[in-house]
Tab-separated table of C-alpha atoms and ligand atoms in Angstrom:
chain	number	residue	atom	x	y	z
S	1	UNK	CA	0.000	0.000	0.000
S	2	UNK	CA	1.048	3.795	-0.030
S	3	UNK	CA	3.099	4.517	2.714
S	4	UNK	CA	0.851	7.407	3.625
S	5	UNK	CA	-1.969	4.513	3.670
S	6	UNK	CA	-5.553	4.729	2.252
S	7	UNK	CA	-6.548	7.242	0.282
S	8	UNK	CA	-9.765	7.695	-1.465
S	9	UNK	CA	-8.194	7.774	-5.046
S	10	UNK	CA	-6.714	4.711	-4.852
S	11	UNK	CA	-7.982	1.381	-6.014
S	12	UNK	CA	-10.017	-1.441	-4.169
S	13	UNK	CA	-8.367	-4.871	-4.526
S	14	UNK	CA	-9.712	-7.923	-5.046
S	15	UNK	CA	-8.262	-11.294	-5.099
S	16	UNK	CA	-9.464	-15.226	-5.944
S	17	UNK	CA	-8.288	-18.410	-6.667
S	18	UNK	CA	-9.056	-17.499	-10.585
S	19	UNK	CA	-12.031	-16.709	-11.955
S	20	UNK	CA	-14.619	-17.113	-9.930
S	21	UNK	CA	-14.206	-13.605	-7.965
S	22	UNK	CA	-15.189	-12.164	-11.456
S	23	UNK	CA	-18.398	-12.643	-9.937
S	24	UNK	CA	-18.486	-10.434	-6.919
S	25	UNK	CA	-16.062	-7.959	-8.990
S	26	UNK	CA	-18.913	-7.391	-10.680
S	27	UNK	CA	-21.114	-6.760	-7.875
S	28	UNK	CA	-18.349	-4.330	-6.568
S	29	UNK	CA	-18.570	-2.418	-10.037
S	30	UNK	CA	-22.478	-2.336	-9.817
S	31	UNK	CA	-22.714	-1.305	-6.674
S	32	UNK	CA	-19.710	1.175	-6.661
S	33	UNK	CA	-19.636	2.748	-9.744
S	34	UNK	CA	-17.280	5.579	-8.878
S	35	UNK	CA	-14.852	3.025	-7.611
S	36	UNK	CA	-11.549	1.826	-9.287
S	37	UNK	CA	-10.724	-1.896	-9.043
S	38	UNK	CA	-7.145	-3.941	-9.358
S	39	UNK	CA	-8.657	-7.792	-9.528
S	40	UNK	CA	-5.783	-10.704	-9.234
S	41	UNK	CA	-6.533	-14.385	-10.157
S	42	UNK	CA	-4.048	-16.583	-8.692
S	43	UNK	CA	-5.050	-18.848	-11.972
S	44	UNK	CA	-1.241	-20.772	-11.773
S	45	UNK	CA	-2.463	-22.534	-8.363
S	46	UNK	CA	-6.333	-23.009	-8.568
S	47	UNK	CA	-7.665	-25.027	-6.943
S	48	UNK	CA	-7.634	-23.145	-3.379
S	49	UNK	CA	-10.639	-25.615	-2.508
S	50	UNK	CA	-8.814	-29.055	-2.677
S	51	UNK	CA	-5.440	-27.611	-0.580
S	52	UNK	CA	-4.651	-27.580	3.080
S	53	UNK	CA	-5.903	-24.404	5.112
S	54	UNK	CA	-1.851	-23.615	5.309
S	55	UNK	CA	-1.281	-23.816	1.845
S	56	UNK	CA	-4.149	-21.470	1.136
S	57	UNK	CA	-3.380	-18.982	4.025
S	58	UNK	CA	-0.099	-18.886	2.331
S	59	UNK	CA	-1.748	-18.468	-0.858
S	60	UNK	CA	-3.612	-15.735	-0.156
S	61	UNK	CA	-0.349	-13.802	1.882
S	62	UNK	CA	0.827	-13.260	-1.897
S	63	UNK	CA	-2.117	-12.153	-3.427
S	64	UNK	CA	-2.828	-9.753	-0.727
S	65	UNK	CA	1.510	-8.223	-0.502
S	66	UNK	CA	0.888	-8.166	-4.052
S	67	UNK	CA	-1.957	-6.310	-4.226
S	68	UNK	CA	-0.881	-3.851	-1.416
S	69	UNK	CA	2.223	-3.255	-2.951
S	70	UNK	CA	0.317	-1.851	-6.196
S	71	UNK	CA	-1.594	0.624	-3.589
S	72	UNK	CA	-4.827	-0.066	-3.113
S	73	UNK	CA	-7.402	1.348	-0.078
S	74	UNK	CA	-8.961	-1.802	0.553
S	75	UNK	CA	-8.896	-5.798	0.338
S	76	UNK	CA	-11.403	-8.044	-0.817
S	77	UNK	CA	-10.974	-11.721	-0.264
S	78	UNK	CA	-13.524	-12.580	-3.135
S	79	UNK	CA	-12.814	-16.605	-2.629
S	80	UNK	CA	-14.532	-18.437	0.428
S	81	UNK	CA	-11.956	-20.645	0.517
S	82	UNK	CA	-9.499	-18.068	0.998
S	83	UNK	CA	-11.489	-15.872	3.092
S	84	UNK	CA	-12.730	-19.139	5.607
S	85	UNK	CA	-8.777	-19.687	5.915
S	86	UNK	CA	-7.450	-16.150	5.745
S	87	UNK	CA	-9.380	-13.410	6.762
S	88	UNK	CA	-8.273	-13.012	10.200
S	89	UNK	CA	-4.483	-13.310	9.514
S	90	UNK	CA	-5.045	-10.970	6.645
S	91	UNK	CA	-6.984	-8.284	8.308
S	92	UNK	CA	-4.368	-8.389	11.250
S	93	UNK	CA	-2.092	-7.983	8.941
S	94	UNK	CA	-3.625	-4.690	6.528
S	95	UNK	CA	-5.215	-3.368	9.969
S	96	UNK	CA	-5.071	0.354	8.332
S	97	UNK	CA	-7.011	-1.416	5.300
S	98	UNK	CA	-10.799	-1.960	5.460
S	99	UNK	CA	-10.379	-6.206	4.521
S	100	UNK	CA	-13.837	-8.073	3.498
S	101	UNK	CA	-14.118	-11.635	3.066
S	102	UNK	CA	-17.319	-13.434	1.501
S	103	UNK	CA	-18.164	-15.370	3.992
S	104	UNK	CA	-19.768	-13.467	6.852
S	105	UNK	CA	-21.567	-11.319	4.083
S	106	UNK	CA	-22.659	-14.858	2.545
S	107	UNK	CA	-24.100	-15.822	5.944
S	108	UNK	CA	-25.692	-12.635	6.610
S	109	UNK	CA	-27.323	-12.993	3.090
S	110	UNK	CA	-28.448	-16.556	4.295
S	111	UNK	CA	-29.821	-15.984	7.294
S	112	UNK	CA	-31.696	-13.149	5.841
S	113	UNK	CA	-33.200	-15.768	3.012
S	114	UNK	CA	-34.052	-18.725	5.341
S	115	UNK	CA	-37.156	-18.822	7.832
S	116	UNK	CA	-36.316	-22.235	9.541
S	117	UNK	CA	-32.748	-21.392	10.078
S	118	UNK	CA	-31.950	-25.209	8.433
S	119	UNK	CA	-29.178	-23.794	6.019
S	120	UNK	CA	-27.321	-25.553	3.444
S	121	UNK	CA	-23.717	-24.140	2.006
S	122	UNK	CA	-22.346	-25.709	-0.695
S	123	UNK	CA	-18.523	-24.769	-0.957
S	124	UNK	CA	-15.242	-26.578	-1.960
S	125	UNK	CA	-14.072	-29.006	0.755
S	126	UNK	CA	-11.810	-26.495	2.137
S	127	UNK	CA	-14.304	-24.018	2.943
S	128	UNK	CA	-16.554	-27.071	4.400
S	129	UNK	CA	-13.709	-28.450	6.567
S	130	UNK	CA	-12.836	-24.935	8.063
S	131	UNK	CA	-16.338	-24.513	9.464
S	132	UNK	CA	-16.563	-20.791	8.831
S	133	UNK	CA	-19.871	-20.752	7.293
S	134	UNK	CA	-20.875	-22.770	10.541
S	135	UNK	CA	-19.956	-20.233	12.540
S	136	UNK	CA	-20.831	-17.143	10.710
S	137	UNK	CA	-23.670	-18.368	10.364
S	138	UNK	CA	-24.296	-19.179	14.375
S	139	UNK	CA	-23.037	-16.327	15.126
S	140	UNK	CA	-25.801	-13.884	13.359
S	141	UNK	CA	-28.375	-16.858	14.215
S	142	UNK	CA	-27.571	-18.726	17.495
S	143	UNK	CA	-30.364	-21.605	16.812
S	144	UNK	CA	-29.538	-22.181	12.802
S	145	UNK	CA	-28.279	-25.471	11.560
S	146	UNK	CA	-26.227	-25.766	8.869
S	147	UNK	CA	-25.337	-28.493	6.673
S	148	UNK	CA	-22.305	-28.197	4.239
S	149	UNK	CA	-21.972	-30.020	1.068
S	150	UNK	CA	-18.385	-30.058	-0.479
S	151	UNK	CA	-19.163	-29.269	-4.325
S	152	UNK	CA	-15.564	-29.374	-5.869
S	153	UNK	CA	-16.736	-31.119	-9.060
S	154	UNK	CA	-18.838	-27.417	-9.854
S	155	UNK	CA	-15.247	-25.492	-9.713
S	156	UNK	CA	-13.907	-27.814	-12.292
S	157	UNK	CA	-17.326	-27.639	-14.462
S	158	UNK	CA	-17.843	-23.770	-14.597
S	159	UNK	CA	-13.793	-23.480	-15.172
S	160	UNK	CA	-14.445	-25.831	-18.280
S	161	UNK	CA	-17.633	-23.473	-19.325
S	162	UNK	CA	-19.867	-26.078	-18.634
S	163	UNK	CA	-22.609	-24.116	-16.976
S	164	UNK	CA	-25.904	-25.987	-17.944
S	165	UNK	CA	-26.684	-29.035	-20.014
S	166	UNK	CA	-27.632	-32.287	-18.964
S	167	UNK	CA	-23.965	-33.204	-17.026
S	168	UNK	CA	-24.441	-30.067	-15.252
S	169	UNK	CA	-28.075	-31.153	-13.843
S	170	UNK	CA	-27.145	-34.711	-13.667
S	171	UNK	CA	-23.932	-33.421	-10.907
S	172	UNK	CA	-26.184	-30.813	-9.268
S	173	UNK	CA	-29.115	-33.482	-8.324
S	174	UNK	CA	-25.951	-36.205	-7.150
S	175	UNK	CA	-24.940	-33.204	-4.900
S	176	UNK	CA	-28.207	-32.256	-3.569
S	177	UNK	CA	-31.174	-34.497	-3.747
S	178	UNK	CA	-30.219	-36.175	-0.778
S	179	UNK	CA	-30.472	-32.928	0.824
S	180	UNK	CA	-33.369	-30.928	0.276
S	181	UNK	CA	-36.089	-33.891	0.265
S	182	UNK	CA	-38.074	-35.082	3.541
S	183	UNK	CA	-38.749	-33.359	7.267
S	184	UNK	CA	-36.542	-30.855	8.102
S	185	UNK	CA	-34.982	-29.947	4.901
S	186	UNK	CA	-33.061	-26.682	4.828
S	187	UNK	CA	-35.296	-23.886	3.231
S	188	UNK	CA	-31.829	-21.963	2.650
S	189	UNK	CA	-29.278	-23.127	0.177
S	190	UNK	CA	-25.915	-20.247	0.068
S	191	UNK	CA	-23.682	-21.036	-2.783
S	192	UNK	CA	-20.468	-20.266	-0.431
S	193	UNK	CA	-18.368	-20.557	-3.504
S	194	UNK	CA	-16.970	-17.899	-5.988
S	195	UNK	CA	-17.832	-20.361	-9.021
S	196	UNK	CA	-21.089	-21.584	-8.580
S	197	UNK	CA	-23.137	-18.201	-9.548
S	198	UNK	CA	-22.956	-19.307	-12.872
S	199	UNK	CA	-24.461	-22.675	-11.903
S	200	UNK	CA	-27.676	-21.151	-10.531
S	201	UNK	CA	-30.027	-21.710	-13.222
S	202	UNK	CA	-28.983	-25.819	-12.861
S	203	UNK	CA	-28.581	-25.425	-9.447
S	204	UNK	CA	-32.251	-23.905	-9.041
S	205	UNK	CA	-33.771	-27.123	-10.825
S	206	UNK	CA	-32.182	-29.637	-9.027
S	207	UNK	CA	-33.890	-27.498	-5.725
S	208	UNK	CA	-37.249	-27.319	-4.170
S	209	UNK	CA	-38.966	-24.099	-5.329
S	210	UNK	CA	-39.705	-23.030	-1.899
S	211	UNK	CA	-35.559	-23.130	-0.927
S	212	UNK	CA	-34.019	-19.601	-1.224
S	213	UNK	CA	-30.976	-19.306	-3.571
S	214	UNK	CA	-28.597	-16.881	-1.956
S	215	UNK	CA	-24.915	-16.328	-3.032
S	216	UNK	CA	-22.567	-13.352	-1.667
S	217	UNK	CA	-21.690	-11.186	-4.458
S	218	UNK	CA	-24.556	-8.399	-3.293
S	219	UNK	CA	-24.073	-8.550	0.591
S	220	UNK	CA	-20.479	-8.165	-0.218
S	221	UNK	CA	-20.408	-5.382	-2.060
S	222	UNK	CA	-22.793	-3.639	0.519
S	223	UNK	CA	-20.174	-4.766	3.041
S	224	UNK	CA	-17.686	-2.492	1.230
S	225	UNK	CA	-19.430	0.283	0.501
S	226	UNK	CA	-20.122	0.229	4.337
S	227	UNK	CA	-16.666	0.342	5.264
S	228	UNK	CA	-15.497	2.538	2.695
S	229	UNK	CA	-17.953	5.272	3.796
S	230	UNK	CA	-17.190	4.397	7.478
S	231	UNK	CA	-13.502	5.021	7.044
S	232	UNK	CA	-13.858	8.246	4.124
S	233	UNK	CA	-12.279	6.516	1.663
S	234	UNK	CA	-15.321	6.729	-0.632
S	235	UNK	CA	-14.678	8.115	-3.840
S	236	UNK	CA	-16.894	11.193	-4.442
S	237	UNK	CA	-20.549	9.975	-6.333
S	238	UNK	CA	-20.390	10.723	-10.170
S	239	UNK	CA	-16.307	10.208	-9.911
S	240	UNK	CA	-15.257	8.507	-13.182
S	241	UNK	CA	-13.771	5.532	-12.408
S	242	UNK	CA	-10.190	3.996	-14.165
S	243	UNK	CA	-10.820	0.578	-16.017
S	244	UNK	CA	-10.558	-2.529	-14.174
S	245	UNK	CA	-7.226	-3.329	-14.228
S	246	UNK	CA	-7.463	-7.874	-14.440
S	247	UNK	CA	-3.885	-9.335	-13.471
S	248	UNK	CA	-3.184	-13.438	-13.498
S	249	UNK	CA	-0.820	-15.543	-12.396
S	250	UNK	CA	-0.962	-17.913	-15.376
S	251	UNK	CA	-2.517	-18.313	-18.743
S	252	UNK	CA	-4.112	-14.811	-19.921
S	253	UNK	CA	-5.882	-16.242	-22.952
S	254	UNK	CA	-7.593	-19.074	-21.026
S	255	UNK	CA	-8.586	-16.268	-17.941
S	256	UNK	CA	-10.493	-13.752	-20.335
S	257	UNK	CA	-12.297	-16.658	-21.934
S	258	UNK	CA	-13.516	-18.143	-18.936
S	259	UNK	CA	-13.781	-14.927	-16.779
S	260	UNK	CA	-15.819	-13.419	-18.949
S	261	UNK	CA	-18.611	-15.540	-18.415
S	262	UNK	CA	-18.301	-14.861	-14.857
S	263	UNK	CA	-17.718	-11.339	-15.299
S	264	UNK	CA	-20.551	-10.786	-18.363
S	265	UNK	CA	-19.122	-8.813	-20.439
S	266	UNK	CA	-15.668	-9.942	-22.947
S	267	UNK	CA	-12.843	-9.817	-22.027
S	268	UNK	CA	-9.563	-9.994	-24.229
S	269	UNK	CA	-6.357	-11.684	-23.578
S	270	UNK	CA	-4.413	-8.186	-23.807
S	271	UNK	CA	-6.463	-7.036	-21.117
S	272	UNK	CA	-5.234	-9.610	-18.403
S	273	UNK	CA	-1.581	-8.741	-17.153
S	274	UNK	CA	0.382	-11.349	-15.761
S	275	UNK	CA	2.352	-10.947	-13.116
S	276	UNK	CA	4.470	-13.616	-10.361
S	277	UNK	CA	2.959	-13.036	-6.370
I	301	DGL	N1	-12.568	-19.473	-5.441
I	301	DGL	C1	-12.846	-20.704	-4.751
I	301	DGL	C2	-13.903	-20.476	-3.682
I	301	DGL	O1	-14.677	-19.572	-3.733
I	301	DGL	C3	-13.314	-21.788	-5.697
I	301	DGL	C4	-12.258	-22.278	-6.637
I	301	DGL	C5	-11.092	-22.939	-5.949
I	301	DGL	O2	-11.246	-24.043	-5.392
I	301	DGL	O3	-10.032	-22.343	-5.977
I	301	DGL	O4	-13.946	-21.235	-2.742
């Protein structure tokens, strides 16, 4: 970061895995359209969801130095895997920096969806075996009960493209039928996973119509406008914002192809820098 720390003018960060965090990005960008963004996509080591909580902490330690190091006013941890390992190390660490993670935003969302307080997550095994989700979501809703379901085969699926179709459907009833069918199924189900936005419309199907489909991506981005204006380091209304700058750790080409259907609108090779964290 700046040495003189936060400013207004400066960029927000955001960091994921890869591609997925295109998706909140483009909350962010909705939401805050006076605001300048610096997105990295450690694309060289996804998967963060199949690795050891260490690895990922360690992980995300390099995209966040490397992100602060380009000067930015604020963090956003826009993977749940990385944010269930890594938020509290990282917002120790940037304590001058407003730092937002998905996860308590994605519970907040959840809790806000379900009636019953039976809540499903589906995330990558990491994010599962961490158990932040669990407690988030206890924490806004002491009573709740949540059931996690690790959902690593989606990551692979919406990095190949593959966001409906009949493999899609066939995946997304193996994952949840046994879930959302008899007394006591949750009426909640929080896609606690950068990727699976794209997988709604499957993911929807395969899902009781009474079950609320919640994701992060909003309750983020109202998380950061929060702290922003908290901490006066909004940018003024009406402020034109510089582009989205969209840096990679590995393979540019394959990054703007795939991000951009996370991100929903093209993106071009030449416009992804790549860069060693
Ligand atoms: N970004 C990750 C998450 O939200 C999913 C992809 C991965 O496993 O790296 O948990």
């Amino acid at each position: 970061m700046s040495p003189s720390g936060p400013r207004p003018e400066l960029p927000i960060g955001v960091f994921d895995s890869g591609v997925g965090g295109l998706t909140v990005l483009r909350a962010l960008e909705a939401a805050l359209p006076a605001e300048s963004f610096v997105y990295l996509g450690d694309t060289a080591r996804l998967p963060y969801g199949t690795k050891s909580a260490a690895s990922v902490v360690r992980y995300a330690s390099q995209c966040a130095t490397a992100l602060a190091a380009r000067g930015v006013k604020a963090l956003v941890i826009a993977c749940n895997t990385a944010a269930s390992a890594a938020l509290g190390e990282l917002a120790q660490r940037y304590a001058e920096l407003p730092v937002v993670g998905v996860v308590e935003p994605g519970a907040r969302a959840a809790v806000g969806a379900s009636r019953s307080g039976r809540i499903a997550v589906i995330a990558t095994e990491g994010t599962v075996r961490g158990g932040a989700y669990v407690a988030a979501i206890t924490r806004l809703r002491p009573d709740a009960t949540v059931r996690g379901i690790g959902g690593s085969v989606f990551v692979a699926l919406a990095e190949e493209g593959w966001t409906e179709g009949p493999i899609v459907e066939a995946v997304a009833h193996r994952y949840l039928d046994g879930v959302f069918h008899g007394a006591g199924a949750p009426d909640a189900l929080l896609l606690g996973c950068t990727h699976f936005p794209v997988l709604a419309g499957a993911l929807r199907r395969a899902i009781p119509p009474t079950v609320a489909l919640v994701d992060s991506a909003a309750t983020t981005a109202q998380a950061v406008a929060a702290l922003l204006a908290a901490r006066g380091l909004a940018r003024a209304p009406g402020t034109p914002p510089a582009p989205t700058r969209f840096l990679a750790t590995d393979g540019a080409e394959r990054f703007a192809r795939v991000g951009s259907i996370f991100l929903g609108r093209p993106l071009a090779a030449a416009d992804v820098e790549l860069v060693d964290v």
